[in-house]
Amino acid sequence: MPLTGLKLDVQRLGGPLPMWRATVDHLQWLAAARTAAAGGGRLLALWGVDRSRGSEPALAVCAAYAVREGLYWLDLPLCGQGRYPDIANLFPFAGRMQRASADLLGIVAQGAEDLRPWLNHGAWPAEHHPLRHGAAAAAVTPPPVQDYAFVRVEGDGVHEIPVGPVHAGTIEPGHFRFSVVGEKVLRLEQRLGYTHKGIEQRFIGMPAVAGHRLAGRVSGDTTVGFAWAYCMALEGALRVAVPERAQWLRALLLERERVANHLGDLGALGNDAGLAFGLAQFSRLREDWLRLSGDVFGHRFTMDCVAPGGVAADIDAAACERLLRQCDAIEPQVRTLAGIYESHAGLQDRFATTGVVTPALAAQLGLTGLAARASGRATDLRCEQPWPPYDGLQVTAASENAGDVAARVAVRFHETFESLRLIRELCTRLPSGPTRAGITSAGQPACGAGRVEGWRGEVFVALELCEDGSILRCHCHDPSWQNWPVLEHAIIGNIVPDFPLINKSFNLSYSGHDT
């Protein structure tokens, strides 16, 4: 394994995927980051934790690295002023995660160039840290609001265009500061964090058996992905064996979530490029899809269907038959629409060569998920490290190389057809048996991790439990953390009116990022 040369004392974590955890010192922390970067590994997440029981803090910073053999969760205990080595020079997107950890826990990356607050918009004083032990009970008076120090671009003819955080549509808030000459974009800087809800603080002390419901609301469009990742972490921590039928039903729910989101995006992308017909048709298909989910699973967006130990409810043969009929009905319509999109000259003029992220840039910046597969990085956890039931389904990963809006549209079409195939397989081969296993507290501190290939990219959950079965720390990571910084590069050289189209082609989560 790539990190074994560091002589780490690793502990294998429970669960269906190969994952290890190790405690490291400052030198090993840096060495692991360098080794992972040099070997083509990915930084999956970076977060902090306070494990103190009394008045003295017991702070640590954690990182999860995805390498060919699996996942390494590295834990660096911090002493004194809570500082640790900066790794943003190796993984550029880590800078925002480090800034978020500073806001929430007061732990600072030593040597980092950007120390501006990220999630704290003035809702709490700089010396208050919401994830510190006892912070929830402290009275907090918000400080006077200060302007955020955006990076300025200067020169003849350079203008700034501020957009958001309130937008024209019913969408989440985020601020975009464009530096332009005429219509050409020279630089984009984002300001996120407006949907910070304190979810990770809310997890602390919550009964672990109830945490899946909160995890499923980190980002509503990925409720199945987050709930499954949380349950995988909990089941791994408690060494729970999930029944086979439950595993297949979870995959069925995940693939239906993937199709629902792709249908919505394909319609919105057509509309953003001036093809209202596309929006009308895909909206109709998506609504039919959601209605059947509501009938079969009890919720249009399948919230709370994935539960610790399995799933919350079973489906019968008649429900399976309805799901199969819907796949047969929708696929030819989507294929017809794919042909229309591909042959429509006006649409392709807007899609092609717009918002390009080259394979080299994607690798440099750590692009992940759907957007990465459109830029020559065919990373899909269902293929690379398939867990049950994907290990028996032979998933085909989508791959495009152009890295433009057209490529991200093509990936969505490919994944829609592949998910329809998988849904048929899951329904026709659904094994019999129980759908849920019992959950019993370990009676001692425990930890686990969960990884799931959501529709946007890889979802990750790190979970630490107290001996009484309550949550010490739960970190939920959305792939939007990796991809938001890439969007700033994708718009450079394009015109301002193309930004809504480029932005939608990534369709990143504000809520999943801000948590």
One Martini backbone bead per residue (centre of mass of N, CA, C, O) as a GRO file, in nm:
protein
  515
    1MET     BB    1   0.099   0.034   0.019
    2PRO     BB    2   0.170   0.367  -0.016
    3LEU     BB    3   0.171   0.427   0.321
    4THR     BB    4   0.362   0.200   0.449
    5GLY     BB    5   0.644   0.353   0.441
    6LEU     BB    6   0.560   0.520   0.717
    7LYS     BB    7   0.491   0.329   0.953
    8LEU     BB    8   0.196   0.278   1.024
    9ASP     BB    9  -0.056   0.232   1.277
   10VAL     BB   10  -0.298   0.042   1.158
   11GLN     BB   11  -0.664   0.029   1.142
   12ARG     BB   12  -0.918  -0.165   1.066
   13LEU     BB   13  -1.219  -0.102   0.936
   14GLY     BB   14  -1.533  -0.141   0.923
   15GLY     BB   15  -1.678  -0.290   0.638
   16PRO     BB   16  -1.700  -0.317   0.276
   17LEU     BB   17  -1.444  -0.135   0.278
   18PRO     BB   18  -1.119  -0.034   0.242
   19MET     BB   19  -1.019   0.075   0.573
   20TRP     BB   20  -0.807   0.309   0.756
   21ARG     BB   21  -0.646   0.388   1.077
   22ALA     BB   22  -0.430   0.667   1.198
   23THR     BB   23  -0.175   0.789   1.399
   24VAL     BB   24   0.001   1.102   1.379
   25ASP     BB   25   0.248   1.314   1.307
   26HIS     BB   26   0.371   1.588   1.157
   27LEU     BB   27   0.556   1.436   0.959
   28GLN     BB   28   0.347   1.224   0.866
   29TRP     BB   29   0.140   1.419   0.757
   30LEU     BB   30   0.320   1.526   0.527
   31ALA     BB   31   0.412   1.256   0.404
   32ALA     BB   32   0.129   1.155   0.325
   33ALA     BB   33   0.057   1.383   0.133
   34ARG     BB   34   0.296   1.342  -0.061
   35THR     BB   35   0.244   1.044  -0.130
   36ALA     BB   36  -0.042   1.071  -0.240
   37ALA     BB   37   0.019   1.280  -0.461
   38ALA     BB   38   0.245   1.115  -0.612
   39GLY     BB   39   0.034   0.850  -0.644
   40GLY     BB   40  -0.267   0.972  -0.719
   41GLY     BB   41  -0.408   1.060  -0.485
   42ARG     BB   42  -0.686   1.157  -0.269
   43LEU     BB   43  -0.841   1.412  -0.111
   44LEU     BB   44  -1.141   1.383   0.057
   45ALA     BB   45  -1.080   1.502   0.361
   46LEU     BB   46  -1.105   1.779   0.612
   47TRP     BB   47  -1.089   1.782   0.977
   48GLY     BB   48  -1.213   1.842   1.306
   49VAL     BB   49  -1.155   1.772   1.671
   50ASP     BB   50  -1.311   1.737   2.004
   51ARG     BB   51  -1.209   1.506   2.283
   52SER     BB   52  -1.294   1.636   2.528
   53ARG     BB   53  -1.407   1.609   2.887
   54GLY     BB   54  -1.307   1.877   2.991
   55SER     BB   55  -1.134   2.177   3.001
   56GLU     BB   56  -0.937   2.037   2.821
   57PRO     BB   57  -0.830   2.020   2.516
   58ALA     BB   58  -0.865   1.759   2.237
   59LEU     BB   59  -0.715   1.810   1.958
   60ALA     BB   60  -0.780   1.744   1.600
   61VAL     BB   61  -0.668   1.641   1.279
   62CYS     BB   62  -0.819   1.529   0.970
   63ALA     BB   63  -0.764   1.277   0.706
   64ALA     BB   64  -0.874   1.162   0.376
   65TYR     BB   65  -0.745   0.901   0.169
   66ALA     BB   66  -0.756   0.811  -0.174
   67VAL     BB   67  -0.658   0.499  -0.288
   68ARG     BB   68  -0.622   0.211  -0.452
   69GLU     BB   69  -0.670   0.030  -0.179
   70GLY     BB   70  -0.817   0.288  -0.036
   71LEU     BB   71  -0.866   0.419   0.295
   72TYR     BB   72  -0.723   0.695   0.487
   73TRP     BB   73  -0.736   0.774   0.833
   74LEU     BB   74  -0.594   1.063   0.968
   75ASP     BB   75  -0.452   1.143   1.301
   76LEU     BB   76  -0.378   1.470   1.452
   77PRO     BB   77  -0.263   1.566   1.733
   78LEU     BB   78  -0.304   1.863   1.933
   79CYS     BB   79  -0.108   2.127   2.065
   80GLY     BB   80  -0.155   2.405   2.220
   81GLN     BB   81  -0.247   2.614   1.944
   82GLY     BB   82  -0.348   2.433   1.707
   83ARG     BB   83  -0.122   2.325   1.493
   84TYR     BB   84  -0.064   2.254   1.138
   85PRO     BB   85   0.022   2.142   0.842
   86ASP     BB   86   0.013   2.251   0.533
   87ILE     BB   87  -0.167   2.112   0.215
   88ALA     BB   88  -0.244   2.318  -0.025
   89ASN     BB   89   0.012   2.269  -0.211
   90LEU     BB   90  -0.106   1.972  -0.287
   91PHE     BB   91  -0.424   2.055  -0.214
   92PRO     BB   92  -0.594   2.325  -0.296
   93PHE     BB   93  -0.886   2.268  -0.162
   94ALA     BB   94  -0.787   2.255   0.141
   95GLY     BB   95  -0.801   2.554   0.223
   96ARG     BB   96  -1.108   2.560   0.294
   97MET     BB   97  -1.104   2.340   0.510
   98GLN     BB   98  -0.905   2.488   0.696
   99ARG     BB   99  -1.080   2.740   0.739
  100ALA     BB  100  -1.323   2.591   0.861
  101SER     BB  101  -1.167   2.471   1.105
  102ALA     BB  102  -1.096   2.746   1.225
  103ASP     BB  103  -1.388   2.842   1.275
  104LEU     BB  104  -1.490   2.577   1.448
  105LEU     BB  105  -1.190   2.516   1.632
  106GLY     BB  106  -0.907   2.687   1.601
  107ILE     BB  107  -0.748   2.546   1.379
  108VAL     BB  108  -0.421   2.588   1.222
  109ALA     BB  109  -0.247   2.632   0.928
  110GLN     BB  110   0.080   2.610   0.890
  111GLY     BB  111   0.157   2.832   0.616
  112ALA     BB  112  -0.087   2.959   0.525
  113GLU     BB  113  -0.206   3.209   0.308
  114ASP     BB  114  -0.520   3.166   0.379
  115LEU     BB  115  -0.704   3.322   0.674
  116ARG     BB  116  -0.979   3.354   0.605
  117PRO     BB  117  -1.285   3.333   0.654
  118TRP     BB  118  -1.559   3.101   0.565
  119LEU     BB  119  -1.820   3.031   0.757
  120ASN     BB  120  -1.775   3.301   0.903
  121HIS     BB  121  -2.013   3.588   0.883
  122GLY     BB  122  -2.052   3.698   1.194
  123ALA     BB  123  -2.213   3.494   1.396
  124TRP     BB  124  -1.927   3.482   1.542
  125PRO     BB  125  -1.665   3.508   1.713
  126ALA     BB  126  -1.334   3.438   1.658
  127GLU     BB  127  -1.302   3.302   1.961
  128HIS     BB  128  -1.532   3.126   1.868
  129HIS     BB  129  -1.601   2.756   1.877
  130PRO     BB  130  -1.860   2.545   1.799
  131LEU     BB  131  -1.685   2.250   1.829
  132ARG     BB  132  -1.631   2.290   2.107
  133HIS     BB  133  -1.634   2.210   2.417
  134GLY     BB  134  -1.927   2.380   2.530
  135ALA     BB  135  -2.019   2.593   2.307
  136ALA     BB  136  -2.334   2.562   2.296
  137ALA     BB  137  -2.372   2.704   2.598
  138ALA     BB  138  -2.271   2.964   2.496
  139ALA     BB  139  -2.275   3.297   2.489
  140VAL     BB  140  -2.347   3.488   2.185
  141THR     BB  141  -2.208   3.780   2.023
  142PRO     BB  142  -2.222   3.932   1.750
  143PRO     BB  143  -2.029   4.095   1.554
  144PRO     BB  144  -1.939   4.318   1.356
  145VAL     BB  145  -1.969   4.363   1.033
  146GLN     BB  146  -1.743   4.256   0.778
  147ASP     BB  147  -1.570   4.279   0.510
  148TYR     BB  148  -1.474   4.095   0.252
  149ALA     BB  149  -1.151   4.002   0.116
  150PHE     BB  150  -1.124   4.049  -0.187
  151VAL     BB  151  -0.972   3.993  -0.479
  152ARG     BB  152  -0.804   4.222  -0.680
  153VAL     BB  153  -0.841   4.350  -1.010
  154GLU     BB  154  -0.613   4.535  -1.206
  155GLY     BB  155  -0.684   4.777  -1.467
  156ASP     BB  156  -0.767   4.847  -1.771
  157GLY     BB  157  -1.115   4.792  -1.783
  158VAL     BB  158  -1.170   4.685  -1.498
  159HIS     BB  159  -1.442   4.502  -1.358
  160GLU     BB  160  -1.704   4.456  -1.120
  161ILE     BB  161  -1.932   4.169  -1.054
  162PRO     BB  162  -2.192   4.124  -0.844
  163VAL     BB  163  -2.330   3.800  -0.729
  164GLY     BB  164  -2.512   3.794  -0.483
  165PRO     BB  165  -2.668   3.565  -0.287
  166VAL     BB  166  -2.916   3.662  -0.428
  167HIS     BB  167  -3.134   3.521  -0.660
  168ALA     BB  168  -3.368   3.485  -0.914
  169GLY     BB  169  -3.406   3.212  -0.814
  170THR     BB  170  -3.490   2.904  -0.650
  171ILE     BB  171  -3.202   2.919  -0.474
  172GLU     BB  172  -2.912   2.908  -0.345
  173PRO     BB  173  -2.670   3.080  -0.165
  174GLY     BB  174  -2.422   3.287  -0.343
  175HIS     BB  175  -2.111   3.445  -0.408
  176PHE     BB  176  -2.006   3.638  -0.707
  177ARG     BB  177  -1.684   3.768  -0.822
  178PHE     BB  178  -1.632   3.957  -1.103
  179SER     BB  179  -1.362   3.997  -1.335
  180VAL     BB  180  -1.374   4.235  -1.608
  181VAL     BB  181  -1.356   4.270  -1.975
  182GLY     BB  182  -1.633   4.339  -2.046
  183GLU     BB  183  -1.734   3.999  -2.097
  184LYS     BB  184  -1.466   3.902  -1.994
  185VAL     BB  185  -1.325   3.669  -1.781
  186LEU     BB  186  -1.058   3.686  -1.541
  187ARG     BB  187  -1.224   3.647  -1.261
  188LEU     BB  188  -1.327   3.427  -0.988
  189GLU     BB  189  -1.499   3.474  -0.671
  190GLN     BB  190  -1.600   3.307  -0.391
  191ARG     BB  191  -1.887   3.308  -0.149
  192LEU     BB  192  -1.951   3.102   0.110
  193GLY     BB  193  -2.185   2.994   0.389
  194TYR     BB  194  -2.500   3.081   0.394
  195THR     BB  195  -2.591   2.758   0.474
  196HIS     BB  196  -2.509   2.750   0.757
  197LYS     BB  197  -2.646   2.514   1.027
  198GLY     BB  198  -2.489   2.329   1.240
  199ILE     BB  199  -2.480   2.014   1.198
  200GLU     BB  200  -2.218   1.915   1.347
  201GLN     BB  201  -2.319   2.015   1.625
  202ARG     BB  202  -2.586   1.851   1.631
  203PHE     BB  203  -2.455   1.565   1.647
  204ILE     BB  204  -2.363   1.619   1.922
  205GLY     BB  205  -2.508   1.370   2.136
  206MET     BB  206  -2.646   1.202   1.946
  207PRO     BB  207  -2.798   0.934   1.863
  208ALA     BB  208  -2.674   0.717   1.636
  209VAL     BB  209  -2.956   0.590   1.537
  210ALA     BB  210  -3.048   0.905   1.436
  211GLY     BB  211  -2.830   1.031   1.228
  212HIS     BB  212  -2.943   0.963   0.937
  213ARG     BB  213  -3.150   1.196   0.917
  214LEU     BB  214  -2.944   1.429   0.920
  215ALA     BB  215  -2.762   1.332   0.689
  216GLY     BB  216  -3.011   1.340   0.477
  217ARG     BB  217  -2.992   1.687   0.517
  218VAL     BB  218  -2.735   1.815   0.402
  219SER     BB  219  -2.838   1.719   0.099
  220GLY     BB  220  -3.135   1.667  -0.050
  221ASP     BB  221  -3.026   1.544  -0.335
  222THR     BB  222  -2.841   1.330  -0.125
  223THR     BB  223  -2.993   1.150   0.088
  224VAL     BB  224  -2.900   0.860   0.024
  225GLY     BB  225  -2.595   0.896   0.023
  226PHE     BB  226  -2.566   1.001   0.319
  227ALA     BB  227  -2.722   0.779   0.468
  228TRP     BB  228  -2.541   0.545   0.374
  229ALA     BB  229  -2.271   0.650   0.478
  230TYR     BB  230  -2.356   0.662   0.770
  231CYS     BB  231  -2.442   0.364   0.805
  232MET     BB  232  -2.168   0.247   0.728
  233ALA     BB  233  -2.019   0.373   0.968
  234LEU     BB  234  -2.192   0.253   1.196
  235GLU     BB  235  -2.169  -0.049   1.114
  236GLY     BB  236  -1.861  -0.056   1.132
  237ALA     BB  237  -1.833   0.027   1.433
  238LEU     BB  238  -2.048  -0.224   1.522
  239ARG     BB  239  -2.039  -0.477   1.341
  240VAL     BB  240  -2.265  -0.483   1.112
  241ALA     BB  241  -2.474  -0.699   0.928
  242VAL     BB  242  -2.609  -0.658   0.623
  243PRO     BB  243  -2.851  -0.745   0.447
  244GLU     BB  244  -2.879  -0.824   0.122
  245ARG     BB  245  -3.149  -0.689   0.050
  246ALA     BB  246  -3.071  -0.411   0.165
  247GLN     BB  247  -2.840  -0.354  -0.029
  248TRP     BB  248  -3.017  -0.353  -0.287
  249LEU     BB  249  -3.215  -0.130  -0.200
  250ARG     BB  250  -3.006   0.093  -0.173
  251ALA     BB  251  -2.919   0.092  -0.470
  252LEU     BB  252  -3.194   0.158  -0.584
  253LEU     BB  253  -3.217   0.435  -0.449
  254LEU     BB  254  -2.956   0.560  -0.565
  255GLU     BB  255  -3.032   0.535  -0.871
  256ARG     BB  256  -3.289   0.705  -0.853
  257GLU     BB  257  -3.146   0.960  -0.760
  258ARG     BB  258  -2.968   0.993  -1.009
  259VAL     BB  259  -3.190   1.020  -1.221
  260ALA     BB  260  -3.344   1.262  -1.106
  261ASN     BB  261  -3.106   1.464  -1.130
  262HIS     BB  262  -3.042   1.433  -1.433
  263LEU     BB  263  -3.314   1.521  -1.541
  264GLY     BB  264  -3.309   1.805  -1.420
  265ASP     BB  265  -3.041   1.903  -1.552
  266LEU     BB  266  -3.108   1.862  -1.853
  267GLY     BB  267  -3.337   2.065  -1.857
  268ALA     BB  268  -3.182   2.317  -1.746
  269LEU     BB  269  -2.963   2.325  -1.969
  270GLY     BB  270  -3.151   2.372  -2.203
  271ASN     BB  271  -3.271   2.637  -2.093
  272ASP     BB  272  -2.996   2.800  -2.065
  273ALA     BB  273  -2.970   2.758  -2.401
  274GLY     BB  274  -3.290   2.803  -2.515
  275LEU     BB  275  -3.443   2.508  -2.453
  276ALA     BB  276  -3.756   2.471  -2.337
  277PHE     BB  277  -3.831   2.188  -2.431
  278GLY     BB  278  -3.636   2.036  -2.245
  279LEU     BB  279  -3.758   2.122  -1.977
  280ALA     BB  280  -4.041   2.009  -2.021
  281GLN     BB  281  -3.965   1.708  -2.065
  282PHE     BB  282  -3.785   1.655  -1.809
  283SER     BB  283  -3.994   1.745  -1.601
  284ARG     BB  284  -4.197   1.526  -1.664
  285LEU     BB  285  -4.014   1.281  -1.607
  286ARG     BB  286  -3.938   1.358  -1.316
  287GLU     BB  287  -4.222   1.362  -1.197
  288ASP     BB  288  -4.286   1.067  -1.251
  289TRP     BB  289  -4.050   0.957  -1.085
  290LEU     BB  290  -4.129   1.084  -0.807
  291ARG     BB  291  -4.413   0.965  -0.780
  292LEU     BB  292  -4.324   0.669  -0.766
  293SER     BB  293  -4.149   0.697  -0.518
  294GLY     BB  294  -4.381   0.781  -0.334
  295ASP     BB  295  -4.550   0.520  -0.369
  296VAL     BB  296  -4.321   0.302  -0.295
  297PHE     BB  297  -4.141   0.469  -0.049
  298GLY     BB  298  -4.302   0.742   0.080
  299HIS     BB  299  -4.097   0.936  -0.097
  300ARG     BB  300  -3.996   1.133  -0.346
  301PHE     BB  301  -3.678   1.150  -0.217
  302THR     BB  302  -3.620   0.907  -0.015
  303MET     BB  303  -3.644   0.974   0.274
  304ASP     BB  304  -3.556   0.755   0.532
  305CYS     BB  305  -3.499   0.468   0.386
  306VAL     BB  306  -3.228   0.473   0.511
  307ALA     BB  307  -3.107   0.254   0.772
  308PRO     BB  308  -2.996   0.114   1.035
  309GLY     BB  309  -2.926  -0.215   0.904
  310GLY     BB  310  -3.083  -0.083   0.634
  311VAL     BB  311  -3.424  -0.050   0.585
  312ALA     BB  312  -3.747   0.084   0.643
  313ALA     BB  313  -3.858  -0.061   0.371
  314ASP     BB  314  -4.032  -0.264   0.166
  315ILE     BB  315  -4.084  -0.448  -0.142
  316ASP     BB  316  -4.277  -0.574  -0.387
  317ALA     BB  317  -4.351  -0.720  -0.686
  318ALA     BB  318  -4.534  -0.490  -0.786
  319ALA     BB  319  -4.328  -0.262  -0.748
  320CYS     BB  320  -4.111  -0.374  -0.934
  321GLU     BB  321  -4.287  -0.365  -1.188
  322ARG     BB  322  -4.324  -0.057  -1.193
  323LEU     BB  323  -4.023   0.013  -1.217
  324LEU     BB  324  -3.976  -0.137  -1.484
  325ARG     BB  325  -4.185   0.011  -1.657
  326GLN     BB  326  -4.056   0.290  -1.628
  327CYS     BB  327  -3.789   0.226  -1.765
  328ASP     BB  328  -3.919   0.143  -2.040
  329ALA     BB  329  -4.058   0.428  -2.084
  330ILE     BB  330  -3.809   0.635  -2.050
  331GLU     BB  331  -3.568   0.558  -2.232
  332PRO     BB  332  -3.667   0.637  -2.522
  333GLN     BB  333  -3.707   0.937  -2.450
  334VAL     BB  334  -3.414   1.003  -2.371
  335ARG     BB  335  -3.291   0.920  -2.644
  336THR     BB  336  -3.439   1.130  -2.810
  337LEU     BB  337  -3.328   1.376  -2.653
  338ALA     BB  338  -3.031   1.319  -2.708
  339GLY     BB  339  -3.056   1.363  -3.016
  340ILE     BB  340  -3.151   1.654  -3.000
  341TYR     BB  341  -2.912   1.773  -2.849
  342GLU     BB  342  -2.688   1.680  -3.054
  343SER     BB  343  -2.841   1.823  -3.324
  344HIS     BB  344  -2.854   2.104  -3.197
  345ALA     BB  345  -2.699   2.382  -3.295
  346GLY     BB  346  -2.759   2.590  -3.069
  347LEU     BB  347  -2.681   2.411  -2.832
  348GLN     BB  348  -2.388   2.334  -2.920
  349ASP     BB  349  -2.283   2.627  -2.926
  350ARG     BB  350  -2.310   2.652  -2.609
  351PHE     BB  351  -2.158   2.386  -2.511
  352ALA     BB  352  -1.919   2.400  -2.683
  353THR     BB  353  -1.624   2.521  -2.533
  354THR     BB  354  -1.763   2.553  -2.250
  355GLY     BB  355  -1.616   2.536  -1.960
  356VAL     BB  356  -1.318   2.436  -1.955
  357VAL     BB  357  -1.168   2.122  -1.827
  358THR     BB  358  -0.889   1.988  -1.828
  359PRO     BB  359  -0.729   1.708  -1.739
  360ALA     BB  360  -0.491   1.857  -1.605
  361LEU     BB  361  -0.660   2.048  -1.426
  362ALA     BB  362  -0.824   1.832  -1.282
  363ALA     BB  363  -0.579   1.699  -1.146
  364GLN     BB  364  -0.461   1.950  -1.000
  365LEU     BB  365  -0.751   2.028  -0.845
  366GLY     BB  366  -0.938   1.764  -0.780
  367LEU     BB  367  -1.148   1.661  -0.949
  368THR     BB  368  -1.483   1.519  -0.915
  369GLY     BB  369  -1.686   1.299  -1.039
  370LEU     BB  370  -1.876   1.391  -1.292
  371ALA     BB  371  -1.682   1.620  -1.386
  372ALA     BB  372  -1.431   1.436  -1.409
  373ARG     BB  373  -1.552   1.241  -1.629
  374ALA     BB  374  -1.551   1.496  -1.838
  375SER     BB  375  -1.205   1.513  -1.779
  376GLY     BB  376  -1.066   1.209  -1.790
  377ARG     BB  377  -1.177   1.107  -1.487
  378ALA     BB  378  -1.259   0.770  -1.420
  379THR     BB  379  -1.415   0.810  -1.128
  380ASP     BB  380  -1.570   0.519  -0.959
  381LEU     BB  381  -1.653   0.343  -0.687
  382ARG     BB  382  -1.829   0.119  -0.828
  383CYS     BB  383  -1.558   0.026  -0.989
  384GLU     BB  384  -1.295   0.042  -0.809
  385GLN     BB  385  -1.472  -0.032  -0.514
  386PRO     BB  386  -1.686  -0.256  -0.496
  387TRP     BB  387  -1.982  -0.297  -0.327
  388PRO     BB  388  -2.248  -0.413  -0.200
  389PRO     BB  389  -2.388  -0.497  -0.509
  390TYR     BB  390  -2.166  -0.387  -0.722
  391ASP     BB  391  -1.981  -0.650  -0.743
  392GLY     BB  392  -2.238  -0.780  -0.939
  393LEU     BB  393  -2.293  -0.536  -1.184
  394GLN     BB  394  -2.091  -0.401  -1.371
  395VAL     BB  395  -2.003  -0.105  -1.384
  396THR     BB  396  -2.012   0.173  -1.610
  397ALA     BB  397  -1.810   0.428  -1.673
  398ALA     BB  398  -1.800   0.740  -1.748
  399SER     BB  399  -1.638   0.914  -2.045
  400GLU     BB  400  -1.473   1.227  -2.098
  401ASN     BB  401  -1.241   1.489  -2.244
  402ALA     BB  402  -1.331   1.794  -2.301
  403GLY     BB  403  -1.459   1.955  -2.034
  404ASP     BB  404  -1.736   2.056  -2.108
  405VAL     BB  405  -2.063   2.097  -2.119
  406ALA     BB  406  -2.108   1.867  -2.323
  407ALA     BB  407  -1.967   1.650  -2.147
  408ARG     BB  408  -2.157   1.676  -1.896
  409VAL     BB  409  -2.405   1.592  -2.054
  410ALA     BB  410  -2.309   1.315  -2.158
  411VAL     BB  411  -2.270   1.187  -1.879
  412ARG     BB  412  -2.565   1.203  -1.794
  413PHE     BB  413  -2.676   1.020  -2.008
  414HIS     BB  414  -2.507   0.771  -1.948
  415GLU     BB  415  -2.594   0.742  -1.645
  416THR     BB  416  -2.891   0.704  -1.695
  417PHE     BB  417  -2.870   0.439  -1.858
  418GLU     BB  418  -2.712   0.281  -1.643
  419SER     BB  419  -2.922   0.308  -1.414
  420LEU     BB  420  -3.150   0.164  -1.561
  421ARG     BB  421  -3.001  -0.103  -1.576
  422LEU     BB  422  -2.959  -0.140  -1.271
  423ILE     BB  423  -3.256  -0.138  -1.187
  424ARG     BB  424  -3.328  -0.393  -1.337
  425GLU     BB  425  -3.133  -0.577  -1.189
  426LEU     BB  426  -3.235  -0.521  -0.898
  427CYS     BB  427  -3.531  -0.617  -0.947
  428THR     BB  428  -3.479  -0.909  -1.077
  429ARG     BB  429  -3.239  -0.989  -0.837
  430LEU     BB  430  -3.385  -0.969  -0.577
  431PRO     BB  431  -3.340  -1.075  -0.278
  432SER     BB  432  -3.418  -1.248  -0.017
  433GLY     BB  433  -3.518  -1.139   0.305
  434PRO     BB  434  -3.408  -0.933   0.515
  435THR     BB  435  -3.395  -0.553   0.583
  436ARG     BB  436  -3.287  -0.576   0.896
  437ALA     BB  437  -3.067  -0.499   1.152
  438GLY     BB  438  -2.949  -0.487   1.451
  439ILE     BB  439  -2.871  -0.229   1.703
  440THR     BB  440  -2.574  -0.215   1.912
  441SER     BB  441  -2.398  -0.104   2.149
  442ALA     BB  442  -2.054  -0.128   2.231
  443GLY     BB  443  -1.966   0.021   2.519
  444GLN     BB  444  -1.758   0.188   2.342
  445PRO     BB  445  -1.547   0.336   2.172
  446ALA     BB  446  -1.603   0.434   1.822
  447CYS     BB  447  -1.540   0.380   1.462
  448GLY     BB  448  -1.628   0.513   1.127
  449ALA     BB  449  -1.676   0.469   0.764
  450GLY     BB  450  -1.817   0.630   0.461
  451ARG     BB  451  -1.876   0.529   0.109
  452VAL     BB  452  -2.035   0.704  -0.174
  453GLU     BB  453  -2.165   0.716  -0.505
  454GLY     BB  454  -2.294   0.978  -0.592
  455TRP     BB  455  -2.423   1.182  -0.836
  456ARG     BB  456  -2.184   1.403  -0.791
  457GLY     BB  457  -2.019   1.203  -0.597
  458GLU     BB  458  -1.824   1.148  -0.329
  459VAL     BB  459  -1.934   1.032  -0.024
  460PHE     BB  460  -1.846   1.128   0.323
  461VAL     BB  461  -1.815   0.955   0.649
  462ALA     BB  462  -1.723   1.046   0.984
  463LEU     BB  463  -1.731   0.838   1.290
  464GLU     BB  464  -1.779   0.909   1.646
  465LEU     BB  465  -1.811   0.725   1.951
  466CYS     BB  466  -1.945   0.672   2.244
  467GLU     BB  467  -2.010   0.446   2.498
  468ASP     BB  468  -2.338   0.535   2.491
  469GLY     BB  469  -2.402   0.590   2.162
  470SER     BB  470  -2.303   0.859   2.104
  471ILE     BB  471  -2.195   1.149   1.945
  472LEU     BB  472  -1.887   1.303   1.902
  473ARG     BB  473  -1.837   1.279   1.572
  474CYS     BB  474  -1.961   1.422   1.252
  475HIS     BB  475  -1.847   1.398   0.913
  476CYS     BB  476  -1.976   1.559   0.622
  477HIS     BB  477  -1.891   1.499   0.275
  478ASP     BB  478  -1.891   1.692  -0.012
  479PRO     BB  479  -1.780   1.718  -0.345
  480SER     BB  480  -1.802   2.033  -0.364
  481TRP     BB  481  -1.537   2.108  -0.228
  482GLN     BB  482  -1.364   2.035  -0.482
  483ASN     BB  483  -1.541   2.191  -0.725
  484TRP     BB  484  -1.572   2.492  -0.671
  485PRO     BB  485  -1.279   2.590  -0.749
  486VAL     BB  486  -1.301   2.498  -1.051
  487LEU     BB  487  -1.516   2.700  -1.145
  488GLU     BB  488  -1.325   2.946  -1.142
  489HIS     BB  489  -1.168   2.831  -1.398
  490ALA     BB  490  -1.397   2.765  -1.611
  491ILE     BB  491  -1.471   3.083  -1.666
  492ILE     BB  492  -1.220   3.158  -1.787
  493GLY     BB  493  -1.266   3.339  -2.095
  494ASN     BB  494  -1.550   3.382  -2.064
  495ILE     BB  495  -1.870   3.484  -2.055
  496VAL     BB  496  -2.100   3.593  -1.841
  497PRO     BB  497  -2.365   3.457  -1.973
  498ASP     BB  498  -2.228   3.155  -1.928
  499PHE     BB  499  -2.237   3.095  -1.622
  500PRO     BB  500  -2.509   2.949  -1.571
  501LEU     BB  501  -2.430   2.708  -1.750
  502ILE     BB  502  -2.171   2.621  -1.608
  503ASN     BB  503  -2.283   2.592  -1.325
  504LYS     BB  504  -2.501   2.375  -1.401
  505SER     BB  505  -2.299   2.157  -1.508
  506PHE     BB  506  -2.214   2.107  -1.206
  507ASN     BB  507  -2.413   2.131  -0.973
  508LEU     BB  508  -2.362   2.240  -0.683
  509SER     BB  509  -2.349   2.236  -0.331
  510TYR     BB  510  -2.423   2.444  -0.074
  511SER     BB  511  -2.522   2.277   0.168
  512GLY     BB  512  -2.298   2.053   0.158
  513HIS     BB  513  -2.071   2.261   0.212
  514ASP     BB  514  -2.180   2.435   0.468
  515THR     BB  515  -2.345   2.268   0.703
   0.00000   0.00000   0.00000
